[in-house]
mmCIF file of C-alpha atoms in Angstrom:
data_model
loop_
_atom_site.group_PDB
_atom_site.id
_atom_site.type_symbol
_atom_site.label_atom_id
_atom_site.label_comp_id
_atom_site.label_asym_id
_atom_site.label_seq_id
_atom_site.Cartn_x
_atom_site.Cartn_y
_atom_site.Cartn_z
ATOM 1 C CA UNK B 16 -0.046 0.003 -0.096
ATOM 2 C CA UNK B 17 1.281 3.356 -0.991
ATOM 3 C CA UNK B 18 1.430 5.682 2.180
ATOM 4 C CA UNK B 19 1.874 9.610 1.262
ATOM 5 C CA UNK B 20 0.568 11.098 4.296
ATOM 6 C CA UNK B 21 0.768 10.285 7.969
ATOM 7 C CA UNK B 22 0.477 12.130 11.480
ATOM 8 C CA UNK B 23 2.688 11.088 14.425
ATOM 9 C CA UNK B 24 4.315 12.620 17.406
ATOM 10 C CA UNK B 25 8.027 13.164 17.904
ATOM 11 C CA UNK B 26 9.897 13.529 21.294
ATOM 12 C CA UNK B 27 13.407 14.352 21.998
ATOM 13 C CA UNK B 28 15.395 12.612 24.736
ATOM 14 C CA UNK B 29 15.263 13.958 28.125
ATOM 15 C CA UNK B 30 18.618 15.141 29.129
ATOM 16 C CA UNK B 31 20.436 13.157 31.965
ATOM 17 C CA UNK B 32 20.677 14.735 35.495
ATOM 18 C CA UNK B 33 23.683 16.268 37.081
ATOM 19 C CA UNK B 34 24.889 14.668 40.225
ATOM 20 C CA UNK B 35 26.331 15.671 43.678
ATOM 21 C CA UNK B 36 29.745 14.088 44.082
ATOM 22 C CA UNK B 37 33.042 14.923 46.041
ATOM 23 C CA UNK B 38 36.502 13.618 45.314
ATOM 24 C CA UNK B 39 37.509 11.161 47.646
ATOM 25 C CA UNK B 40 41.176 9.559 47.477
ATOM 26 C CA UNK B 41 43.524 8.547 50.214
ATOM 27 C CA UNK B 42 45.697 11.416 49.733
ATOM 28 C CA UNK B 43 42.987 13.924 49.197
ATOM 29 C CA UNK B 44 40.477 13.288 52.296
ATOM 30 C CA UNK B 45 38.455 16.472 51.790
ATOM 31 C CA UNK B 46 38.358 16.944 47.953
ATOM 32 C CA UNK B 47 36.198 19.365 46.127
ATOM 33 C CA UNK B 48 32.792 18.787 44.339
ATOM 34 C CA UNK B 49 33.376 16.634 41.173
ATOM 35 C CA UNK B 50 29.906 15.821 40.226
ATOM 36 C CA UNK B 51 29.563 15.899 36.217
ATOM 37 C CA UNK B 52 26.843 17.202 33.986
ATOM 38 C CA UNK B 53 24.336 15.003 32.472
ATOM 39 C CA UNK B 54 24.434 13.972 28.999
ATOM 40 C CA UNK B 55 22.215 15.559 26.195
ATOM 41 C CA UNK B 56 19.137 14.084 25.163
ATOM 42 C CA UNK B 57 18.906 12.491 21.589
ATOM 43 C CA UNK B 58 17.068 13.978 18.909
ATOM 44 C CA UNK B 59 14.554 13.127 16.453
ATOM 45 C CA UNK B 60 15.725 13.640 13.052
ATOM 46 C CA UNK B 61 14.105 12.971 9.417
ATOM 47 C CA UNK B 62 16.641 12.359 6.496
ATOM 48 C CA UNK B 63 15.498 12.536 2.853
ATOM 49 C CA UNK B 64 16.353 9.491 1.106
ATOM 50 C CA UNK B 65 15.990 8.656 -2.703
ATOM 51 C CA UNK B 66 15.678 5.028 -1.795
ATOM 52 C CA UNK B 67 12.072 5.584 -0.724
ATOM 53 C CA UNK B 68 9.031 6.875 -2.287
ATOM 54 C CA UNK B 69 6.441 6.636 0.247
ATOM 55 C CA UNK B 70 5.744 6.650 3.997
ATOM 56 C CA UNK B 71 4.965 2.787 4.440
ATOM 57 C CA UNK B 72 7.971 2.433 6.918
ATOM 58 C CA UNK B 73 5.957 4.658 9.191
ATOM 59 C CA UNK B 74 2.271 3.597 8.520
ATOM 60 C CA UNK B 75 1.960 2.010 11.900
ATOM 61 C CA UNK B 76 4.160 4.436 13.950
ATOM 62 C CA UNK B 77 2.302 6.768 16.135
ATOM 63 C CA UNK B 78 5.462 8.208 18.066
ATOM 64 C CA UNK B 79 9.027 8.669 17.486
ATOM 65 C CA UNK B 80 11.470 8.919 20.369
ATOM 66 C CA UNK B 81 14.906 9.526 21.079
ATOM 67 C CA UNK B 82 17.381 8.124 23.665
ATOM 68 C CA UNK B 83 17.496 10.184 27.103
ATOM 69 C CA UNK B 84 20.915 11.303 28.171
ATOM 70 C CA UNK B 85 22.574 9.480 31.140
ATOM 71 C CA UNK B 86 23.176 11.238 34.318
ATOM 72 C CA UNK B 87 26.792 12.697 35.280
ATOM 73 C CA UNK B 88 29.498 10.675 37.030
ATOM 74 C CA UNK B 89 31.926 11.459 39.730
ATOM 75 C CA UNK B 90 35.327 12.589 38.704
ATOM 76 C CA UNK B 91 33.855 15.499 36.652
ATOM 77 C CA UNK B 92 32.637 12.896 33.999
ATOM 78 C CA UNK B 93 29.941 14.143 31.711
ATOM 79 C CA UNK B 94 27.013 11.783 31.188
ATOM 80 C CA UNK B 95 26.932 9.834 27.876
ATOM 81 C CA UNK B 96 24.474 11.684 25.466
ATOM 82 C CA UNK B 97 21.363 10.096 24.211
ATOM 83 C CA UNK B 98 21.435 8.714 20.526
ATOM 84 C CA UNK B 99 19.834 10.554 17.973
ATOM 85 C CA UNK B 100 16.779 8.747 16.315
ATOM 86 C CA UNK B 101 17.166 9.494 12.758
ATOM 87 C CA UNK B 102 14.416 8.356 10.265
ATOM 88 C CA UNK B 103 14.531 8.059 6.502
ATOM 89 C CA UNK B 104 11.693 9.644 4.378
ATOM 90 C CA UNK B 105 11.276 9.886 0.815
ATOM 91 C CA UNK B 106 12.869 12.933 -1.108
ATOM 92 C CA UNK B 107 9.956 15.469 -1.364
ATOM 93 C CA UNK B 108 8.594 14.904 2.126
ATOM 94 C CA UNK B 109 7.100 17.971 3.718
ATOM 95 C CA UNK B 110 6.832 18.275 7.400
ATOM 96 C CA UNK B 111 4.134 20.290 9.044
ATOM 97 C CA UNK B 112 3.536 20.679 12.830
ATOM 98 C CA UNK B 113 0.040 20.552 14.071
ATOM 99 C CA UNK B 114 -0.396 23.286 16.671
ATOM 100 C CA UNK B 115 -2.918 23.386 19.108
ATOM 101 C CA UNK B 116 -4.987 26.237 20.298
ATOM 102 C CA UNK B 117 -2.864 26.700 23.336
ATOM 103 C CA UNK B 118 0.424 26.814 21.368
ATOM 104 C CA UNK B 119 -1.144 29.345 19.140
ATOM 105 C CA UNK B 120 -1.869 31.676 22.063
ATOM 106 C CA UNK B 121 1.247 31.127 23.538
ATOM 107 C CA UNK B 122 2.922 32.160 20.629
ATOM 108 C CA UNK B 123 0.942 35.294 20.162
ATOM 109 C CA UNK B 124 1.826 36.307 23.688
ATOM 110 C CA UNK B 125 5.380 36.195 22.864
ATOM 111 C CA UNK B 126 5.337 38.516 20.165
ATOM 112 C CA UNK B 127 6.810 41.136 22.042
ATOM 113 C CA UNK B 128 8.931 38.850 24.239
ATOM 114 C CA UNK B 129 12.907 39.031 24.031
ATOM 115 C CA UNK B 130 14.494 36.675 21.242
ATOM 116 C CA UNK B 131 15.468 34.349 23.936
ATOM 117 C CA UNK B 132 11.765 33.527 24.624
ATOM 118 C CA UNK B 133 11.454 31.776 21.248
ATOM 119 C CA UNK B 134 12.254 28.289 20.644
ATOM 120 C CA UNK B 135 12.813 26.640 17.419
ATOM 121 C CA UNK B 136 12.816 22.969 18.608
ATOM 122 C CA UNK B 137 9.193 22.737 19.522
ATOM 123 C CA UNK B 138 7.261 22.517 22.967
ATOM 124 C CA UNK B 139 8.794 21.358 26.162
ATOM 125 C CA UNK B 140 7.705 17.649 26.630
ATOM 126 C CA UNK B 141 6.327 18.811 29.961
ATOM 127 C CA UNK B 142 3.744 21.366 28.558
ATOM 128 C CA UNK B 143 2.749 18.971 25.385
ATOM 129 C CA UNK B 144 -0.882 17.729 25.361
ATOM 130 C CA UNK B 145 -1.033 15.131 22.405
ATOM 131 C CA UNK B 146 -4.886 14.958 22.615
ATOM 132 C CA UNK B 147 -5.648 18.704 22.340
ATOM 133 C CA UNK B 148 -7.137 19.521 19.017
ATOM 134 C CA UNK B 149 -5.172 21.208 16.242
ATOM 135 C CA UNK B 150 -5.791 24.725 15.629
ATOM 136 C CA UNK B 151 -3.026 25.587 13.169
ATOM 137 C CA UNK B 152 -0.723 23.797 10.501
ATOM 138 C CA UNK B 153 2.780 25.231 9.909
ATOM 139 C CA UNK B 154 5.242 24.108 7.205
ATOM 140 C CA UNK B 155 8.841 23.394 9.161
ATOM 141 C CA UNK B 156 10.600 21.683 6.417
ATOM 142 C CA UNK B 157 10.465 20.732 2.846
ATOM 143 C CA UNK B 158 13.220 18.044 2.063
ATOM 144 C CA UNK B 159 14.170 18.255 -1.458
ATOM 145 C CA UNK B 160 17.550 16.985 -1.836
ATOM 146 C CA UNK B 161 18.972 13.479 -0.738
ATOM 147 C CA UNK B 162 20.757 13.453 2.526
ATOM 148 C CA UNK B 163 18.776 16.562 3.576
ATOM 149 C CA UNK B 164 18.118 16.564 7.436
ATOM 150 C CA UNK B 165 15.542 18.153 9.619
ATOM 151 C CA UNK B 166 15.624 17.951 13.559
ATOM 152 C CA UNK B 167 12.108 17.606 14.503
ATOM 153 C CA UNK B 168 12.558 17.396 18.089
ATOM 154 C CA UNK B 169 15.639 18.403 19.676
ATOM 155 C CA UNK B 170 17.006 16.518 22.819
ATOM 156 C CA UNK B 171 16.834 18.203 26.431
ATOM 157 C CA UNK B 172 19.969 19.990 27.799
ATOM 158 C CA UNK B 173 21.693 17.944 30.509
ATOM 159 C CA UNK B 174 21.459 18.918 34.193
ATOM 160 C CA UNK B 175 24.433 20.487 35.860
ATOM 161 C CA UNK B 176 26.711 18.793 38.533
ATOM 162 C CA UNK B 177 27.522 20.239 41.831
ATOM 163 C CA UNK B 178 30.966 20.996 40.262
ATOM 164 C CA UNK B 179 29.407 23.934 38.490
ATOM 165 C CA UNK B 180 27.938 25.407 41.653
ATOM 166 C CA UNK B 181 31.321 25.874 43.474
ATOM 167 C CA UNK B 182 32.344 29.532 44.601
ATOM 168 C CA UNK B 183 34.899 31.052 46.583
ATOM 169 C CA UNK B 184 32.333 31.097 49.640
ATOM 170 C CA UNK B 185 30.680 27.615 48.792
ATOM 171 C CA UNK B 186 33.407 25.157 48.375
ATOM 172 C CA UNK B 187 31.238 22.079 49.054
ATOM 173 C CA UNK B 188 28.174 22.752 47.365
ATOM 174 C CA UNK B 189 25.146 19.902 47.213
ATOM 175 C CA UNK B 190 23.079 21.806 44.483
ATOM 176 C CA UNK B 191 22.768 20.037 41.109
ATOM 177 C CA UNK B 192 19.961 20.325 38.492
ATOM 178 C CA UNK B 193 18.046 18.014 36.627
ATOM 179 C CA UNK B 194 18.161 17.295 32.876
ATOM 180 C CA UNK B 195 15.462 19.217 30.767
ATOM 181 C CA UNK B 196 12.857 17.248 28.802
ATOM 182 C CA UNK B 197 13.326 16.830 25.127
ATOM 183 C CA UNK B 198 11.114 19.140 22.729
ATOM 184 C CA UNK B 199 8.095 17.178 21.764
ATOM 185 C CA UNK B 200 5.806 18.144 18.507
ATOM 186 C CA UNK B 201 2.830 16.610 16.754
ATOM 187 C CA UNK B 202 3.760 16.411 12.955
ATOM 188 C CA UNK B 203 2.033 15.597 9.748
ATOM 189 C CA UNK B 204 4.271 14.173 6.889
ATOM 190 C CA UNK B 205 3.236 14.582 3.392
ATOM 191 C CA UNK B 206 5.140 13.326 0.313
ATOM 192 C CA UNK B 207 5.000 15.281 -2.974
ATOM 193 C CA UNK B 208 7.049 13.078 -5.491
ATOM 194 C CA UNK B 209 9.560 15.163 -7.511
ATOM 195 C CA UNK B 210 9.631 14.466 -11.245
ATOM 196 C CA UNK B 211 10.413 16.583 -14.407
ATOM 197 C CA UNK B 212 7.388 15.257 -16.467
ATOM 198 C CA UNK B 213 3.962 14.289 -14.612
ATOM 199 C CA UNK B 214 1.686 11.725 -16.749
ATOM 200 C CA UNK B 215 -2.095 12.979 -16.345
ATOM 201 C CA UNK B 216 -5.338 11.650 -17.742
ATOM 202 C CA UNK B 217 -8.316 9.605 -17.352
ATOM 203 C CA UNK B 218 -8.214 6.044 -16.065
ATOM 204 C CA UNK B 219 -7.094 3.634 -18.886
ATOM 205 C CA UNK B 220 -5.459 6.212 -21.030
ATOM 206 C CA UNK B 221 -2.282 4.025 -21.264
ATOM 207 C CA UNK B 222 -0.099 6.032 -18.950
ATOM 208 C CA UNK B 223 1.249 3.161 -17.064
ATOM 209 C CA UNK B 224 1.906 1.372 -20.310
ATOM 210 C CA UNK B 225 3.910 4.461 -21.534
ATOM 211 C CA UNK B 226 5.985 4.892 -18.391
ATOM 212 C CA UNK B 227 6.968 1.187 -18.371
ATOM 213 C CA UNK B 228 7.884 1.348 -22.165
ATOM 214 C CA UNK B 229 10.123 4.350 -21.643
ATOM 215 C CA UNK B 230 11.653 3.661 -18.460
ATOM 216 C CA UNK B 231 12.720 0.913 -16.253
ATOM 217 C CA UNK B 232 9.690 1.349 -13.852
ATOM 218 C CA UNK B 233 7.068 -1.184 -13.765
ATOM 219 C CA UNK B 234 3.608 -0.329 -12.888
ATOM 220 C CA UNK B 235 0.727 -2.783 -12.685
ATOM 221 C CA UNK B 236 -0.808 -2.626 -16.593
ATOM 222 C CA UNK B 237 -4.207 -3.918 -17.366
ATOM 223 C CA UNK B 238 -7.220 -3.131 -19.484
ATOM 224 C CA UNK B 239 -9.402 -1.793 -16.856
ATOM 225 C CA UNK B 240 -9.567 1.744 -14.915
ATOM 226 C CA UNK B 241 -7.637 2.540 -12.013
ATOM 227 C CA UNK B 242 -5.162 -0.180 -12.446
ATOM 228 C CA UNK B 243 -2.425 2.105 -10.950
ATOM 229 C CA UNK B 244 -3.147 3.332 -7.324
ATOM 230 C CA UNK B 245 0.068 4.634 -6.256
ATOM 231 C CA UNK B 246 2.284 7.037 -8.126
ATOM 232 C CA UNK B 247 5.384 5.626 -9.811
ATOM 233 C CA UNK B 248 8.497 7.224 -10.871
ATOM 234 C CA UNK B 249 10.643 6.174 -13.865
ATOM 235 C CA UNK B 250 14.063 7.596 -15.528
ATOM 236 C CA UNK B 251 13.985 8.261 -19.178
ATOM 237 C CA UNK B 252 17.585 8.033 -20.508
ATOM 238 C CA UNK B 253 17.774 9.404 -23.927
ATOM 239 C CA UNK B 254 21.438 8.855 -23.808
ATOM 240 C CA UNK B 255 24.166 8.823 -21.116
ATOM 241 C CA UNK B 256 24.199 12.947 -21.128
ATOM 242 C CA UNK B 257 20.326 13.272 -21.473
ATOM 243 C CA UNK B 258 17.818 12.023 -19.101
ATOM 244 C CA UNK B 259 14.613 12.968 -17.074
ATOM 245 C CA UNK B 260 12.238 11.800 -14.392
ATOM 246 C CA UNK B 261 8.672 10.998 -15.569
ATOM 247 C CA UNK B 262 5.973 10.063 -12.967
ATOM 248 C CA UNK B 263 2.771 8.085 -13.549
ATOM 249 C CA UNK B 264 -0.183 9.729 -11.785
ATOM 250 C CA UNK B 265 -2.879 7.497 -10.829
ATOM 251 C CA UNK B 266 -5.867 8.314 -13.184
ATOM 252 C CA UNK B 267 -8.002 11.385 -12.621
ATOM 253 C CA UNK B 268 -11.735 11.406 -12.535
ATOM 254 C CA UNK B 269 -14.348 14.289 -12.742
ATOM 255 C CA UNK B 270 -14.327 15.607 -9.040
ATOM 256 C CA UNK B 271 -10.714 14.748 -8.073
ATOM 257 C CA UNK B 272 -10.016 18.297 -7.111
ATOM 258 C CA UNK B 273 -12.879 17.857 -4.487
ATOM 259 C CA UNK B 274 -11.359 14.745 -3.005
ATOM 260 C CA UNK B 275 -13.470 12.308 -5.294
ATOM 261 C CA UNK B 276 -11.515 9.104 -6.146
ATOM 262 C CA UNK B 277 -8.541 10.071 -3.879
ATOM 263 C CA UNK B 278 -8.032 13.073 -6.006
ATOM 264 C CA UNK B 279 -6.264 15.204 -3.383
ATOM 265 C CA UNK B 280 -3.657 12.551 -3.006
ATOM 266 C CA UNK B 281 -3.006 12.102 -6.615
ATOM 267 C CA UNK B 282 -3.247 15.780 -7.735
ATOM 268 C CA UNK B 283 -0.434 16.463 -4.728
ATOM 269 C CA UNK B 284 2.128 14.928 -6.650
ATOM 270 C CA UNK B 285 1.464 16.831 -10.063
ATOM 271 C CA UNK B 286 2.534 19.870 -8.302
ATOM 272 C CA UNK B 287 6.196 19.175 -8.380
ATOM 273 C CA UNK B 288 6.440 18.410 -11.945
ATOM 274 C CA UNK B 289 7.884 20.945 -14.564
ATOM 275 C CA UNK B 290 6.017 19.681 -17.412
ATOM 276 C CA UNK B 291 2.630 17.875 -17.786
ATOM 277 C CA UNK B 292 1.927 15.230 -20.443
ATOM 278 C CA UNK B 293 -1.543 14.896 -20.867
ATOM 279 C CA UNK B 294 -2.457 11.576 -22.397
ATOM 280 C CA UNK B 295 -5.745 10.946 -24.107
ATOM 281 C CA UNK B 296 -7.174 7.546 -25.431
ATOM 282 C CA UNK B 297 -8.070 8.182 -29.016
ATOM 283 C CA UNK B 298 -9.079 4.561 -29.873
ATOM 284 C CA UNK B 299 -12.872 4.677 -29.712
ATOM 285 C CA UNK B 300 -14.307 7.973 -28.782
ATOM 286 C CA UNK B 301 -15.411 10.761 -31.233
ATOM 287 C CA UNK B 302 -13.293 14.203 -31.285
ATOM 288 C CA UNK B 303 -16.216 16.090 -29.440
ATOM 289 C CA UNK B 304 -15.936 13.463 -26.627
ATOM 290 C CA UNK B 305 -12.274 13.296 -26.512
ATOM 291 C CA UNK B 306 -12.449 17.154 -26.161
ATOM 292 C CA UNK B 307 -14.837 16.688 -23.076
ATOM 293 C CA UNK B 308 -12.134 14.258 -21.509
ATOM 294 C CA UNK B 309 -9.546 16.863 -22.023
ATOM 295 C CA UNK B 310 -11.618 19.517 -20.430
ATOM 296 C CA UNK B 311 -12.537 17.335 -17.512
ATOM 297 C CA UNK B 312 -8.682 16.906 -16.777
ATOM 298 C CA UNK B 313 -8.111 20.810 -17.231
ATOM 299 C CA UNK B 314 -10.794 21.543 -14.972
ATOM 300 C CA UNK B 315 -9.491 19.223 -11.975
ATOM 301 C CA UNK B 316 -5.939 20.582 -12.284
ATOM 302 C CA UNK B 317 -7.320 24.277 -12.455
ATOM 303 C CA UNK B 318 -9.357 23.532 -9.562
ATOM 304 C CA UNK B 319 -6.840 22.004 -7.550
ATOM 305 C CA UNK B 320 -4.567 25.196 -7.645
ATOM 306 C CA UNK B 321 -4.377 27.857 -10.457
ATOM 307 C CA UNK B 322 -0.529 27.245 -10.560
ATOM 308 C CA UNK B 323 -1.159 23.631 -11.483
ATOM 309 C CA UNK B 324 -3.693 24.632 -14.078
ATOM 310 C CA UNK B 325 -1.278 27.050 -15.747
ATOM 311 C CA UNK B 326 1.694 24.485 -15.881
ATOM 312 C CA UNK B 327 3.227 23.943 -19.260
ATOM 313 C CA UNK B 328 1.956 20.779 -20.975
ATOM 314 C CA UNK B 329 1.866 18.607 -24.056
ATOM 315 C CA UNK B 330 -1.195 16.898 -25.120
ATOM 316 C CA UNK B 331 -0.347 13.374 -26.411
ATOM 317 C CA UNK B 332 -2.960 10.976 -28.297
ATOM 318 C CA UNK B 333 -2.325 7.556 -27.515
ATOM 319 C CA UNK B 334 -3.232 4.189 -29.139
ATOM 320 C CA UNK B 335 -2.149 5.001 -32.760
ATOM 321 C CA UNK B 336 -2.223 1.403 -33.375
ATOM 322 C CA UNK B 337 -5.931 1.202 -33.388
ATOM 323 C CA UNK B 338 -7.717 2.187 -36.915
ATOM 324 C CA UNK B 339 -8.918 5.738 -37.112
ATOM 325 C CA UNK B 340 -6.947 6.889 -34.315
ATOM 326 C CA UNK B 341 -4.921 9.144 -36.623
ATOM 327 C CA UNK B 342 -8.066 10.799 -37.977
ATOM 328 C CA UNK B 343 -9.665 11.479 -34.290
ATOM 329 C CA UNK B 344 -6.115 12.664 -32.983
ATOM 330 C CA UNK B 345 -6.070 15.310 -35.832
ATOM 331 C CA UNK B 346 -9.484 16.314 -35.468
ATOM 332 C CA UNK B 347 -9.110 16.743 -31.689
ATOM 333 C CA UNK B 348 -6.042 19.066 -32.459
ATOM 334 C CA UNK B 349 -8.288 21.180 -34.549
ATOM 335 C CA UNK B 350 -11.223 21.405 -31.892
ATOM 336 C CA UNK B 351 -8.400 22.377 -29.071
ATOM 337 C CA UNK B 352 -6.750 24.761 -31.247
ATOM 338 C CA UNK B 353 -3.096 23.265 -30.173
ATOM 339 C CA UNK B 354 -0.895 20.553 -31.246
ATOM 340 C CA UNK B 355 -1.638 16.845 -30.447
ATOM 341 C CA UNK B 356 1.065 14.397 -30.647
ATOM 342 C CA UNK B 357 0.190 10.828 -31.820
ATOM 343 C CA UNK B 358 1.708 7.833 -30.383
ATOM 344 C CA UNK B 359 1.360 4.153 -29.452
ATOM 345 C CA UNK B 360 2.562 2.900 -26.058
ATOM 346 C CA UNK B 361 1.963 -0.504 -27.060
ATOM 347 C CA UNK B 362 4.066 -0.472 -30.540
ATOM 348 C CA UNK B 363 6.354 2.328 -29.689
ATOM 349 C CA UNK B 364 5.188 4.420 -32.481
ATOM 350 C CA UNK B 365 6.126 8.058 -32.207
ATOM 351 C CA UNK B 366 7.748 7.561 -28.829
ATOM 352 C CA UNK B 367 11.237 8.408 -29.841
ATOM 353 C CA UNK B 368 10.262 11.677 -31.325
ATOM 354 C CA UNK B 369 7.762 12.589 -28.234
ATOM 355 C CA UNK B 370 10.616 11.924 -25.910
ATOM 356 C CA UNK B 371 13.146 13.962 -27.507
ATOM 357 C CA UNK B 372 10.221 16.647 -27.880
ATOM 358 C CA UNK B 373 9.978 16.572 -23.993
ATOM 359 C CA UNK B 374 13.644 16.873 -23.327
ATOM 360 C CA UNK B 375 13.735 20.196 -25.627
ATOM 361 C CA UNK B 376 10.764 21.470 -23.960
ATOM 362 C CA UNK B 377 12.372 20.735 -20.344
ATOM 363 C CA UNK B 378 15.431 22.675 -21.488
ATOM 364 C CA UNK B 379 13.342 25.528 -22.351
ATOM 365 C CA UNK B 380 11.559 25.521 -19.031
ATOM 366 C CA UNK B 381 12.557 27.086 -15.554
ATOM 367 C CA UNK B 382 15.363 25.044 -14.040
ATOM 368 C CA UNK B 383 14.122 22.208 -11.291
ATOM 369 C CA UNK B 384 15.009 24.412 -8.392
ATOM 370 C CA UNK B 385 12.934 27.458 -9.197
ATOM 371 C CA UNK B 386 10.063 25.377 -10.734
ATOM 372 C CA UNK B 387 9.529 23.429 -7.441
ATOM 373 C CA UNK B 388 10.232 26.375 -5.379
ATOM 374 C CA UNK B 389 7.167 27.181 -2.770
ATOM 375 C CA UNK B 390 7.066 29.236 0.188
ATOM 376 C CA UNK B 391 10.060 28.823 2.541
ATOM 377 C CA UNK B 392 9.171 27.008 5.805
ATOM 378 C CA UNK B 393 9.038 29.215 8.883
#
């Protein structure tokens, strides 16, 4: 099962406690304080990996924790730091914080507070209420590059040992402090696959067949609608120097922008692409019906977002191996008033020309970094 959205809580490890200890050796009967500080709590860290394309590894996980720091030791020994919990997620993962009404109100109260009053690591674990209703959703990170990391919940600081409290007038202090709790947050992870080209069209338009023929991706292919229930990525390699990534987005239906037929999940993955390849099956329907099919997809894209509706695209008529397809494709182009390329995903007719045309179009478009840019996380 393809999982592209998941909610969970993250909690950094608690810092280790400082301890009270005094140096006691045969030749130093009244040594001074030597209680060490506690270790730092581990942090929960997300790391982008190109080896994953979904959140299936987190599907049944409701909370992620990092190790606590260990207490300090005598002889001024610092407690061992807790290990970080590093979790791999797909490249293209967005990390949102789900804030409660109380958190939002506290943030408003801090608007005029000094800088040290603010924290970037999340709420203290002591004040966090996991069951509180969500009032606001804030984008924290957008992991676009392999190896990119984000500290979702920082570990707590270690407590101070009594060595830290020694003064000229207090040479045998018995004070020490406890470790601080790690930060805690409730998060929503959302995957938006990153590809150069997104294949869109009604169910059974032939997108999966086209992707499998052009790349090494192997999506399920059969002669019935909704064969593909998960997005697939494949690399089209024209030659060693020229390649691009193509994504097969599951078939859209009328009402997809309103959530019908898993529409929101599907449309999300089209947003990152630089170019849309609109595939239309011209094997049976008359040109007027084909135009209606075209308009359904365009309406759903525009309804989802204005940016998506205005994204550069190429219209491709598929199944040229069926008698009459060429005439229907030509008539469709005349109705739309724009070029329609004719191919066959089964026989490969017209594919080489199409792929090079896509390559040249991509070279004309905005570079990937700018095309995929979105408002920066807070």
